[in-house]
Short mmCIF file of C-alpha atoms in Angstrom, two decimals:
data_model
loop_
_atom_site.label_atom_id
_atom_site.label_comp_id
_atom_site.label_asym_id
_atom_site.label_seq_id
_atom_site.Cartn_x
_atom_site.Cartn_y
_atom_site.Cartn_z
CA UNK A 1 6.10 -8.10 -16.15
CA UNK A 2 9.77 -7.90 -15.61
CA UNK A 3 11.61 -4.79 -14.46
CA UNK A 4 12.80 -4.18 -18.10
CA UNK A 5 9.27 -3.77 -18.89
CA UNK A 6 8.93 -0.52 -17.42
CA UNK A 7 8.50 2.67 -19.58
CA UNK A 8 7.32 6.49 -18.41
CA UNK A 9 4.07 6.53 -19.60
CA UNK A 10 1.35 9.52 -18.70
CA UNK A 11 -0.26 11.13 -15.81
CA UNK A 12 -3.15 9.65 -14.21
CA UNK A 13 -6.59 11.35 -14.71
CA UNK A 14 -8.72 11.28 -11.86
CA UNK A 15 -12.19 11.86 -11.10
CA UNK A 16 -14.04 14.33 -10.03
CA UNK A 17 -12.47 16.44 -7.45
CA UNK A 18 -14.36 17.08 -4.31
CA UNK A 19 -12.81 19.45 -2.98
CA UNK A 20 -11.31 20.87 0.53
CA UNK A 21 -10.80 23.94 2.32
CA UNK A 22 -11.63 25.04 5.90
CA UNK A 23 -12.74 22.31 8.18
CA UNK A 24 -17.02 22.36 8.81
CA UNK A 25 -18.77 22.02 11.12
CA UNK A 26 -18.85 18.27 12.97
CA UNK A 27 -22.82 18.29 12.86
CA UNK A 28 -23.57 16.70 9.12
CA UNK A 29 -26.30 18.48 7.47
CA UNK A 30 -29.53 15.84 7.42
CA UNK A 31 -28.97 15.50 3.17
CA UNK A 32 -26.31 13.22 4.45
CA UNK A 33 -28.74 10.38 5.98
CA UNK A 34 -30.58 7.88 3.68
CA UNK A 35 -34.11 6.92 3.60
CA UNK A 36 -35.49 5.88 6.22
CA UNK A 37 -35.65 2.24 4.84
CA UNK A 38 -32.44 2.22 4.07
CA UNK A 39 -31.02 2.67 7.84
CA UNK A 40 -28.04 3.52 7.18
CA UNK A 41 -26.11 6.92 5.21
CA UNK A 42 -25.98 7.46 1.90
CA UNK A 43 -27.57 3.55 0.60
CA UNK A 44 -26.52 3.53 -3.36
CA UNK A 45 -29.15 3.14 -5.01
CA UNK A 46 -29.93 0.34 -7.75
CA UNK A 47 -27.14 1.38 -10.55
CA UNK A 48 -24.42 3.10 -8.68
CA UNK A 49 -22.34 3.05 -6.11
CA UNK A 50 -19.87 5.99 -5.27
CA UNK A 51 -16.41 5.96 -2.93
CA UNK A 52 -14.00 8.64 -1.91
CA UNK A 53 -10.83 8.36 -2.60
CA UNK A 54 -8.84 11.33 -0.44
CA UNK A 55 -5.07 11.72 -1.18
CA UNK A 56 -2.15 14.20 -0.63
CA UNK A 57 -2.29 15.98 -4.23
CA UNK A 58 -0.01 18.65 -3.36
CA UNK A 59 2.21 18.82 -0.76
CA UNK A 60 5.52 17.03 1.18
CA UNK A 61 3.59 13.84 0.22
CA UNK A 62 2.22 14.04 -2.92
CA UNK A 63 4.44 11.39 -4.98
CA UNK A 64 2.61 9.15 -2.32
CA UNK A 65 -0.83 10.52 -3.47
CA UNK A 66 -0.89 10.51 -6.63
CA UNK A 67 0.59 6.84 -6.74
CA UNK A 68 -2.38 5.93 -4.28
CA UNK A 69 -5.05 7.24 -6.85
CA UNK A 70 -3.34 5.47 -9.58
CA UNK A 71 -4.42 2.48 -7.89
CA UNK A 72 -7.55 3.34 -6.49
CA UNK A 73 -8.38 4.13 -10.45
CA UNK A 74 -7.19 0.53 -10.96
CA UNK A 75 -8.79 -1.19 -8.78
CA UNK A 76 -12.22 0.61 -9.75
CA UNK A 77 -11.58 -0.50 -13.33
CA UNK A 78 -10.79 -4.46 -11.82
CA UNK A 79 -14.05 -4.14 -9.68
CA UNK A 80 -16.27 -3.20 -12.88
CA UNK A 81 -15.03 -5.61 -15.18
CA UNK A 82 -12.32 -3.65 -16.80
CA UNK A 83 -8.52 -4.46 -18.00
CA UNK A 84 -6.87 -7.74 -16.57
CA UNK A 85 -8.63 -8.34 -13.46
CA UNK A 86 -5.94 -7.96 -11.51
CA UNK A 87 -5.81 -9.63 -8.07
CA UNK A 88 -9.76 -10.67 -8.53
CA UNK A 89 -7.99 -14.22 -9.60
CA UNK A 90 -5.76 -14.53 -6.84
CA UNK A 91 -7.66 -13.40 -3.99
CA UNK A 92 -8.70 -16.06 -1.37
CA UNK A 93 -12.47 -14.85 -1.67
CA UNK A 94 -13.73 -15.57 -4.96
CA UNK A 95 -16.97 -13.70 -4.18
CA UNK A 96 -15.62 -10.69 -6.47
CA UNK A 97 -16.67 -10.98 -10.40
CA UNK A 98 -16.06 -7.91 -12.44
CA UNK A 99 -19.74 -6.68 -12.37
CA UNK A 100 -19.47 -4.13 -9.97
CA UNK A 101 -20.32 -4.42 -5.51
CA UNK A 102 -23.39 -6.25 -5.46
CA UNK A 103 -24.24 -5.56 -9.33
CA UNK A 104 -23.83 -2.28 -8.83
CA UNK A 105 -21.02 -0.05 -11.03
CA UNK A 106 -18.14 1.56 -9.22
CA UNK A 107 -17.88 5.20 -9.49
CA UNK A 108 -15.67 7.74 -7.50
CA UNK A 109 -14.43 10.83 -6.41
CA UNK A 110 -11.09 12.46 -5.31
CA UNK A 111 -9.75 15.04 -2.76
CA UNK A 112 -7.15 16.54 -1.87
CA UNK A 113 -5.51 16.38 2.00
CA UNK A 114 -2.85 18.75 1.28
CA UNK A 115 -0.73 16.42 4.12
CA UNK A 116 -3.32 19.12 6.42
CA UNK A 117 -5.87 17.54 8.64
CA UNK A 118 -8.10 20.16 8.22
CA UNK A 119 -8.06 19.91 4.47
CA UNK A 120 -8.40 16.58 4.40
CA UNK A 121 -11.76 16.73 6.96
CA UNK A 122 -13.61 19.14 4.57
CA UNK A 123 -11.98 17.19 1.26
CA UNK A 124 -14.24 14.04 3.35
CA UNK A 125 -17.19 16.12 4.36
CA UNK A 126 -17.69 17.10 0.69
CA UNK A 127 -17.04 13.61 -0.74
CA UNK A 128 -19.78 12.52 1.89
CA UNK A 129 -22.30 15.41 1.92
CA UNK A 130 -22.19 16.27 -1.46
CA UNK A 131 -21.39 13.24 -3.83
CA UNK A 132 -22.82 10.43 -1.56
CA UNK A 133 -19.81 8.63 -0.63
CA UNK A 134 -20.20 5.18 1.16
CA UNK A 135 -16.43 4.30 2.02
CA UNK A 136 -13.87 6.78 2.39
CA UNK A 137 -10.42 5.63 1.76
CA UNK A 138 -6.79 7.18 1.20
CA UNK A 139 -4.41 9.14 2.96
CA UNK A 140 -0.23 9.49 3.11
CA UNK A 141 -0.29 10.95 6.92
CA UNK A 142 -1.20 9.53 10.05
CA UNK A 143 -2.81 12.96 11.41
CA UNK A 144 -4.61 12.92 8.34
CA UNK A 145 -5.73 9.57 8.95
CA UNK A 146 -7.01 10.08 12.74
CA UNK A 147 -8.74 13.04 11.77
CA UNK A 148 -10.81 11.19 8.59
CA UNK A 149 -11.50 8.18 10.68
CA UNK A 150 -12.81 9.74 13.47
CA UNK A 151 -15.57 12.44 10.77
CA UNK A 152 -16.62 9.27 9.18
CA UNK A 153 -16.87 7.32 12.07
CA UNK A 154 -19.40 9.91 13.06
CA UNK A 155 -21.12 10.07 9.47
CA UNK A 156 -21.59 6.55 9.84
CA UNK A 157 -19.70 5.52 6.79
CA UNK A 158 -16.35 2.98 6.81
CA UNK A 159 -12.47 4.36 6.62
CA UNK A 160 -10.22 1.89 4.73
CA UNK A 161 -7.21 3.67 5.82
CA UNK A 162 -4.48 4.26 3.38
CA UNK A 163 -0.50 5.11 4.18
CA UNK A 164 -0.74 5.46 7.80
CA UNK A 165 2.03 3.98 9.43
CA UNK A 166 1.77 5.49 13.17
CA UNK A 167 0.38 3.30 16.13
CA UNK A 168 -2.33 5.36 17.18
CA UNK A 169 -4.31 4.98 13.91
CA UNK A 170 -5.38 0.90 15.29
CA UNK A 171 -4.56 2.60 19.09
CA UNK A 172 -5.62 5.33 21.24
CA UNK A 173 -7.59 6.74 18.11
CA UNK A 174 -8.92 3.82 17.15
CA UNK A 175 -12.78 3.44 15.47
CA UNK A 176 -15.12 0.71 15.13
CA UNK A 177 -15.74 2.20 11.47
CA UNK A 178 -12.57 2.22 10.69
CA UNK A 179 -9.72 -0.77 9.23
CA UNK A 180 -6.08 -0.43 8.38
CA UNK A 181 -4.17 -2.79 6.33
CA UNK A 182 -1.12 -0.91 6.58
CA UNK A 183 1.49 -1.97 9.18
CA UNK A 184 2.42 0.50 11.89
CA UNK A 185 5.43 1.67 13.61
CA UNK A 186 5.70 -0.87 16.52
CA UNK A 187 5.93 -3.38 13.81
CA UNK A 188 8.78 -1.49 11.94
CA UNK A 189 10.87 -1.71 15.40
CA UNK A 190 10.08 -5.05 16.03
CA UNK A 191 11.15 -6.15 12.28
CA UNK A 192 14.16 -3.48 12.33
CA UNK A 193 15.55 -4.37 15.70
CA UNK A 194 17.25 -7.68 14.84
CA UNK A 195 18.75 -6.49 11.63
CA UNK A 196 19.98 -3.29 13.01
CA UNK A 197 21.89 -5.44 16.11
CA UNK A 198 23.57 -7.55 12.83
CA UNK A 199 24.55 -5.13 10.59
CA UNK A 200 25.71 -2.47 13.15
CA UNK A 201 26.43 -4.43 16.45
CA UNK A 202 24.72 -3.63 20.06
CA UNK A 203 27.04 -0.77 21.13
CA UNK A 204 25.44 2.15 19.49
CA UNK A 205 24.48 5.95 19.90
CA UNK A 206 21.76 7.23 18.06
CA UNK A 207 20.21 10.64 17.33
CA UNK A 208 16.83 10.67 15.93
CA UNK A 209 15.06 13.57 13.79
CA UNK A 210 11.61 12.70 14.19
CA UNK A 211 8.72 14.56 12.50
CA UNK A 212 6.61 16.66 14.66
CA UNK A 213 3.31 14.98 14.49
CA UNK A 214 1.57 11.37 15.88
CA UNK A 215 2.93 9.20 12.78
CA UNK A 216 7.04 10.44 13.92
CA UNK A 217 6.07 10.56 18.06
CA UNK A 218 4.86 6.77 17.40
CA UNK A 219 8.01 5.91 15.22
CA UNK A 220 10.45 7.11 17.56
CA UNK A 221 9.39 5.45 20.16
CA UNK A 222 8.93 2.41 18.57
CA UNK A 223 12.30 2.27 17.83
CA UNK A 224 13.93 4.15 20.53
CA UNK A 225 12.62 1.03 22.82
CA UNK A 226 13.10 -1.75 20.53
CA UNK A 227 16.95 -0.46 19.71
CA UNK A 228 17.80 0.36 23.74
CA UNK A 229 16.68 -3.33 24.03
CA UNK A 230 18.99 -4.50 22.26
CA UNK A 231 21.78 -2.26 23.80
CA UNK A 232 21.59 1.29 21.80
CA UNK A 233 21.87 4.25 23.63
CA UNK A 234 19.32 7.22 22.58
CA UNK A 235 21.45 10.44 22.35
CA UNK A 236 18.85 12.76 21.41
CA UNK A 237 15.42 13.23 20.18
CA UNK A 238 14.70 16.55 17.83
CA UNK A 239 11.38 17.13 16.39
CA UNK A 240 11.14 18.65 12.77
CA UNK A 241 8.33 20.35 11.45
CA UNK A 242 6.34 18.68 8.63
CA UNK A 243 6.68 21.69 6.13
CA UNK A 244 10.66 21.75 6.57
CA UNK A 245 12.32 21.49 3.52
CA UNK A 246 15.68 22.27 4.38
CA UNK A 247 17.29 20.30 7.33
CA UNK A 248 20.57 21.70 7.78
CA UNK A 249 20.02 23.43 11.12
CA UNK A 250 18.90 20.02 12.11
CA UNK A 251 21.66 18.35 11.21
CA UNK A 252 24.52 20.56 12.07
CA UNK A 253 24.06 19.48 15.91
CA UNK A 254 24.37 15.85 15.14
CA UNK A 255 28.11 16.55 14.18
CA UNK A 256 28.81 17.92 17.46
CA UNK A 257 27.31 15.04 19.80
CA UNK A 258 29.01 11.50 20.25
CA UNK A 259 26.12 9.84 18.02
CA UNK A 260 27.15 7.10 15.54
CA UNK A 261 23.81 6.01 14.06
CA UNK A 262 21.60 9.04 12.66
CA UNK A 263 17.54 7.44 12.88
CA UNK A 264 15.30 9.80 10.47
CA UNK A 265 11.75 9.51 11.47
CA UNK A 266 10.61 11.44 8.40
CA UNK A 267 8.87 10.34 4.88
CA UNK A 268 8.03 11.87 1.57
CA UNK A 269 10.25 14.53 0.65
CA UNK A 270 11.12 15.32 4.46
CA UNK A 271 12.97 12.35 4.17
CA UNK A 272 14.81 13.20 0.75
CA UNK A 273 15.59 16.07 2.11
CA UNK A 274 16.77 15.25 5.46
CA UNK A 275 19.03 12.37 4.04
CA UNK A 276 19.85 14.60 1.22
CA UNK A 277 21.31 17.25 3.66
CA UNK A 278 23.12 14.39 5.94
CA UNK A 279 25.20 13.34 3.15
CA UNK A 280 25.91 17.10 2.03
CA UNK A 281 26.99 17.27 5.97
CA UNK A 282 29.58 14.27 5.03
CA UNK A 283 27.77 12.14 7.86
CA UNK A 284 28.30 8.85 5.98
CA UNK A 285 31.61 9.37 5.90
CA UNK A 286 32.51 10.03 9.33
CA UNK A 287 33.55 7.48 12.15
CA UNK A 288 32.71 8.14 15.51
CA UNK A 289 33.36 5.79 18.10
CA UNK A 290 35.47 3.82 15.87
CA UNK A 291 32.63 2.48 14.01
CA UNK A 292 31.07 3.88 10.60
CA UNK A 293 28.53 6.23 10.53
CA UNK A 294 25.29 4.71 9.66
CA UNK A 295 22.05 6.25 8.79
CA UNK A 296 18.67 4.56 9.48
CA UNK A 297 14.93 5.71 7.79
CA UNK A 298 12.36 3.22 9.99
CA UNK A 299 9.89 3.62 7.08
CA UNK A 300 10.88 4.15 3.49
CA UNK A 301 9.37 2.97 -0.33
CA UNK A 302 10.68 3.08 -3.55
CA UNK A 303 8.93 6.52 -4.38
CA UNK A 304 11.27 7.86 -1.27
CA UNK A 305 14.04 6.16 -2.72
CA UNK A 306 13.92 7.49 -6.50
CA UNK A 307 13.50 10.56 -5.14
CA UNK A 308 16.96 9.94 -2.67
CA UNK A 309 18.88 9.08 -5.56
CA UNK A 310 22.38 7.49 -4.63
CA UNK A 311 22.23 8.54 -1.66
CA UNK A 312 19.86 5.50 -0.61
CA UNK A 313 22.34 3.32 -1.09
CA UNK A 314 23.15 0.85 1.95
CA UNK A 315 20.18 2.82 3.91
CA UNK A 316 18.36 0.17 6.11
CA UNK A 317 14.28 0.94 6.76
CA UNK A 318 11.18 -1.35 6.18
CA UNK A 319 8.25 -1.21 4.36
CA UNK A 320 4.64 -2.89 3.99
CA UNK A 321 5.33 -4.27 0.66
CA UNK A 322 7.41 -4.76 -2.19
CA UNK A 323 6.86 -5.30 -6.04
CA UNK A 324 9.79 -7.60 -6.61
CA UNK A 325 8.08 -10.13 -3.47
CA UNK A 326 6.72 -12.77 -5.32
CA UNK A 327 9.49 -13.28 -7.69
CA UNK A 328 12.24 -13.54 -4.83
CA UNK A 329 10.37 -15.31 -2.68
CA UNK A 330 7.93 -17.48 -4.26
CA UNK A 331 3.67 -18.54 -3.87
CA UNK A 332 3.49 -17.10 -0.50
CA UNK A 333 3.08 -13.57 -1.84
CA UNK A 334 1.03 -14.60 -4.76
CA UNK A 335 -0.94 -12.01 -5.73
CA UNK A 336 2.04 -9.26 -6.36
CA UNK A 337 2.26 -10.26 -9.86
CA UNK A 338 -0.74 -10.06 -10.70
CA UNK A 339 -1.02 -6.55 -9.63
CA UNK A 340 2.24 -5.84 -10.64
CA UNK A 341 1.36 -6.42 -14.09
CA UNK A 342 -1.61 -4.81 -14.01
CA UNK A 343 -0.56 -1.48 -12.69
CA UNK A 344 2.91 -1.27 -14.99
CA UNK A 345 0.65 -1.71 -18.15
CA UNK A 346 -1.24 0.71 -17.42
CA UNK A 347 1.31 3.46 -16.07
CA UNK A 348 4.24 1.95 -17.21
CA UNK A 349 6.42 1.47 -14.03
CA UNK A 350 5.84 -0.59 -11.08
CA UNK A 351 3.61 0.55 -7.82
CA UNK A 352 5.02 1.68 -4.87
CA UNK A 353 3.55 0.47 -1.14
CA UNK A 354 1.03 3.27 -1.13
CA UNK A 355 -0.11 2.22 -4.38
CA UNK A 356 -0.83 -1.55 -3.16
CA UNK A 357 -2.16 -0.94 -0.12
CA UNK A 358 -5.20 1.52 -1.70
CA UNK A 359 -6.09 -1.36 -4.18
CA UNK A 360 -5.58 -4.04 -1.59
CA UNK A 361 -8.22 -1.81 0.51
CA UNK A 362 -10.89 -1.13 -1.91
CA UNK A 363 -10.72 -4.98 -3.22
CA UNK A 364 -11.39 -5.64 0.55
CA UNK A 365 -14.06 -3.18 1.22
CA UNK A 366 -15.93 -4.43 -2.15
CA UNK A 367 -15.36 -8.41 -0.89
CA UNK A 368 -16.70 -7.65 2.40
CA UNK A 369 -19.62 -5.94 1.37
CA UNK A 370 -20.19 -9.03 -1.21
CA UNK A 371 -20.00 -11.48 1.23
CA UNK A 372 -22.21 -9.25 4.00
CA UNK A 373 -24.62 -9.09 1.19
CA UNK A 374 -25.15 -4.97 2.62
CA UNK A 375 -23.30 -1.97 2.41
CA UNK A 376 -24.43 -0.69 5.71
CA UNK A 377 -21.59 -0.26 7.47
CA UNK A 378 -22.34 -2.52 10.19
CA UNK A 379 -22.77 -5.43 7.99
CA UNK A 380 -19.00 -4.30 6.65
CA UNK A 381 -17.58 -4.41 9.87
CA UNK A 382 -19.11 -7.49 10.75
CA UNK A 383 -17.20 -8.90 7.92
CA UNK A 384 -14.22 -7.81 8.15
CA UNK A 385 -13.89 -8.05 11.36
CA UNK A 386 -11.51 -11.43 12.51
CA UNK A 387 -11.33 -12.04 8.48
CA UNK A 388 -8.23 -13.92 7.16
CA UNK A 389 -7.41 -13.60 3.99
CA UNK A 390 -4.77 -14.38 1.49
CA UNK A 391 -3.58 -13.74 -2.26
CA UNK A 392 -3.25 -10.28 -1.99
CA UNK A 393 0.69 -9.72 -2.23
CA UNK A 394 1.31 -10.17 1.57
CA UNK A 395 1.07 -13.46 2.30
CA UNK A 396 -1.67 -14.67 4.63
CA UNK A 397 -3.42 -11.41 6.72
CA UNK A 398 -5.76 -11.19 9.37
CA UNK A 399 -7.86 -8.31 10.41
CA UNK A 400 -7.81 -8.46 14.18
CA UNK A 401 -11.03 -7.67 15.36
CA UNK A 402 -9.84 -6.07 18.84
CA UNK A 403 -8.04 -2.85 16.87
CA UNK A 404 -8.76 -3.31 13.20
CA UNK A 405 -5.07 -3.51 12.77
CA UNK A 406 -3.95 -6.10 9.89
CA UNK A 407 -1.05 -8.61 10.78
CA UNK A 408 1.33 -9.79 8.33
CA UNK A 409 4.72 -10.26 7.29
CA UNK A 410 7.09 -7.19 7.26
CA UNK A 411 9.76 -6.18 4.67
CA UNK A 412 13.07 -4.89 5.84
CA UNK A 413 14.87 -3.60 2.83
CA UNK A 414 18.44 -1.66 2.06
CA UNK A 415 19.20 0.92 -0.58
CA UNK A 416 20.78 -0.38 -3.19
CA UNK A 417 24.47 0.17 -4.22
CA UNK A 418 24.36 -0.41 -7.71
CA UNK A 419 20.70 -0.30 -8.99
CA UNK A 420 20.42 -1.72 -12.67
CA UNK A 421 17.55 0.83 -13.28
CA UNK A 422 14.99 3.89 -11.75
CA UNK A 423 12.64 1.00 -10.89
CA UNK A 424 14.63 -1.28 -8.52
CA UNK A 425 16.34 0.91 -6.13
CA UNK A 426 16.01 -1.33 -2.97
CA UNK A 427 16.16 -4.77 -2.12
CA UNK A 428 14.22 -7.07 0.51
CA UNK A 429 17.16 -7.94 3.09
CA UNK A 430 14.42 -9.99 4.82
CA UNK A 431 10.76 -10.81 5.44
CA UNK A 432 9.81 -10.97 9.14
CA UNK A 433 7.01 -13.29 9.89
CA UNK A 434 3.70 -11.79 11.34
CA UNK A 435 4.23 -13.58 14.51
CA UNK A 436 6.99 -11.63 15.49
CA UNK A 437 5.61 -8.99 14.72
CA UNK A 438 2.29 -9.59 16.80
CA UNK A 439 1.23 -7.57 19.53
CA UNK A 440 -1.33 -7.89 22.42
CA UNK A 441 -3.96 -5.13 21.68
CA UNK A 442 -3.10 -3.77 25.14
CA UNK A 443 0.36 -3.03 24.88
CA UNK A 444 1.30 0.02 26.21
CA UNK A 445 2.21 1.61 22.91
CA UNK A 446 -1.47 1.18 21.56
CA UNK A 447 -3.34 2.29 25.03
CA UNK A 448 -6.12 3.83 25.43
CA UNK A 449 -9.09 4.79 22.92
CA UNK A 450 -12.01 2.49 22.55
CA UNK A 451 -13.10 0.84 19.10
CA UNK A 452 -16.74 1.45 20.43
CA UNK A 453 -19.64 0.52 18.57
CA UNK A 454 -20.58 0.87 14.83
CA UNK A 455 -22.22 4.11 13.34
CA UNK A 456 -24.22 3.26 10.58
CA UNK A 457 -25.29 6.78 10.56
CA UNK A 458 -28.97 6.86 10.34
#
């Protein structure tokens, strides 16, 4: 499908909602455990098989969610035999037919996380308790993300983490239940680091804004340390709370220190609005120092950029992946257009990052199950474990086995200046090869935490 392609077309209906609230209890009422045959929580049985699909539906990131369960509905539909197939024919596994996980039909249910761990907990608990969940996947916020992983971890079911970009997710808060194919914020720093020294020079002063939770404390120092490496000096640090919507008092103090490079740590509309108020402030047309003014956003997608507007425009960040891959770049992201086309027939516009990385997941929880020949989660993690894999829009991805962390390549990207339409605001200044990118699974940034062993619940 090519960019011109793209239409507004309606909103998504989900399924049914499971709902959220107050957080539970930990202990999980015994309904949750299966037979005792079965060994492990909530077996399907021999027709149907249900997952939970838990996404911001209202709050700061809720363009986020509701792309995510665009694609979760997609790749549900791909799994059971419906539309185009989608990246079933360009996936490196070919155990994946159309018929279902292991001749069983795909059904599911949604949540809300409200961006609020709490919320997001119960959303879980429900989707698990009540409705018989087996996988759990989803998610536009880090916190939200630790808190999931860690309540199925102890239900015994597996997390296929959705947006979570911050290190602790695969570090100190690690779980042997749990996988991300995401990439995280030491990999941002590490992709970011060499353009930022080429575009901007080694001589600068930066002031971050950094959202006051795990995903912005990871972010900033990811690339506090990879820029200071290279020469930057860090000015200042501010943390922002996550239901700010208007950033001026934030930004006002930047004016009166000696910083050159503004770093926003912030996503979803915290970062329209942040970068919305900078330019109000006239930051991007300052000098200081002699040199320009330059704005950075470590972590950015297209959804962040529509919602930016103009103001994008020469703004530097990276992301996980991008729909425009395989046509720039060729075979070794095969697997974008495939999905590509698939999800702009259907919703008539092209998916964002959040989008792919929820039907990358579910494809890979179904394929791993397949190939275990099991749903208990044990089997799952068994498989996915060390897997490398390929055809899925990224190029060729392992899951380590020491963090459940995925490695691939990384997109750097650049607002741009003169965008020929809504769909194509930013374009891929560079693909950074998973090798540099690569980190021991000790590195300080990731310590502590313990995968530990796998719950299969029962």
């Amino acid at each position: 499908m090519t960019k011109s392609n793209f239409t507004r077309r309606g909103v998504l209906k989900t399924g049914a909602a499971a709902g959220a609230g107050l957080a539970a209890p930990t202990l999980f009422t015994s309904n949750v455990w299966a037979d005792g045959h079965t060994g492990f929580t909530n077996a399907p049985g021999a027709d149907g098989v249900t997952l939970g699909f838990n996404v911001p539906q209202s709050g700061p990131y809720a363009d986020e969610g509701a792309d995510e369960l665009r694609a979760f509905q997609l790749a549900v539909e791909h799994l059971n035999g419906e539309g185009d197939g989608g990246m079933l024919s360009t996936f490196s596994s070919k155990v994946l037919d159309g018929t279902g996980i292991l001749g069983r039909k795909v059904g599911f249910v949604t949540g809300d996380t409200q961006t609020k761990s709490d919320a997001a907990r119960a959303s879980a608990r429900s989707m698990i308790e009540k409705d018989g969940a087996i996988m759990v996947s989803g998610g536009s916020s880090s916190g939200v993300a630790v808190a999931v992983q860690a309540l199925c971890q102890e239900a015994g079911i597996i997390f296929m983490a959705g947006l979570t970009h911050a290190n602790d997710t695969t570090g100190k808060d690690k779980k042997a239940n749990g996988f991300r194919h995401f990439f995280n914020s030491y990999m941002s720093g590490a992709a970011l680091a060499p353009i930022l020294a080429a575009q901007y020079g080694t001589d600068r002063k930066a002031y971050h804004l950094t959202a006051d939770y795990n995903w912005g404390y990871t972010t900033e120092e990811a690339i506090t340390s990879s820029t200071e490496a290279m020469g930057w000096e860090t000015v200042n640090t501010v943390k922002t709370p996550l239901t700010q919507t208007d950033f001026s008092s934030y930004i006002a103090p930047v004016l009166q220190s000696d910083a050159d490079i503004l770093v926003l740590n912030h996503y979803g509309g915290n970062m329209v609005n942040s970068l919305t108020n900078a330019v109000q402030f006239g930051l991007r047309a300052r000098e200081v120092n002699g040199k320009q003014f330059e704005i950075v956003v470590p972590l950015y997608s297209e959804l962040m950029a529509r919602g930016a507007g103009q103001n994008i425009a020469g703004i530097l960040g990276s992301q996980n992946w991008d729909w425009k891959l395989e046509n720039q770049l060729g075979d070794r992201y095969a697997g974008t257009n495939a999905f590509v086309q698939s999800f702009g027939t259907k919703y008539g516009f092209p998916p964002s990052q959040a989008a792919h990385t929820c039907y990358v997941q579910t494809l890979l929880y179904a394929d791993a199950v397949t190939r275990a020949g099991s749903f208990n989660p044990c089997a799952v993690v068994e498989a996915l474990e060390g897997y490398e894999f390929d055809g899925l829009g990224n190029g060729p991805t392992l899951y380590r086995a020491d963090d459940h962390q995925c490695f691939k390549d990384v997109v750097v990207v650049r607002g741009k200046e003169n965008p020929e339409n809504e769909f194509d605001l930013v374009e891929i200044v560079e693909v950074t090869p998973a090798d540099q990118v690569t980190y021991a699974p000790d590195h300080p940034q990731f310590a502590g935490g313990s995968l530990g062993e796998c719950n299969p619940g029962a």
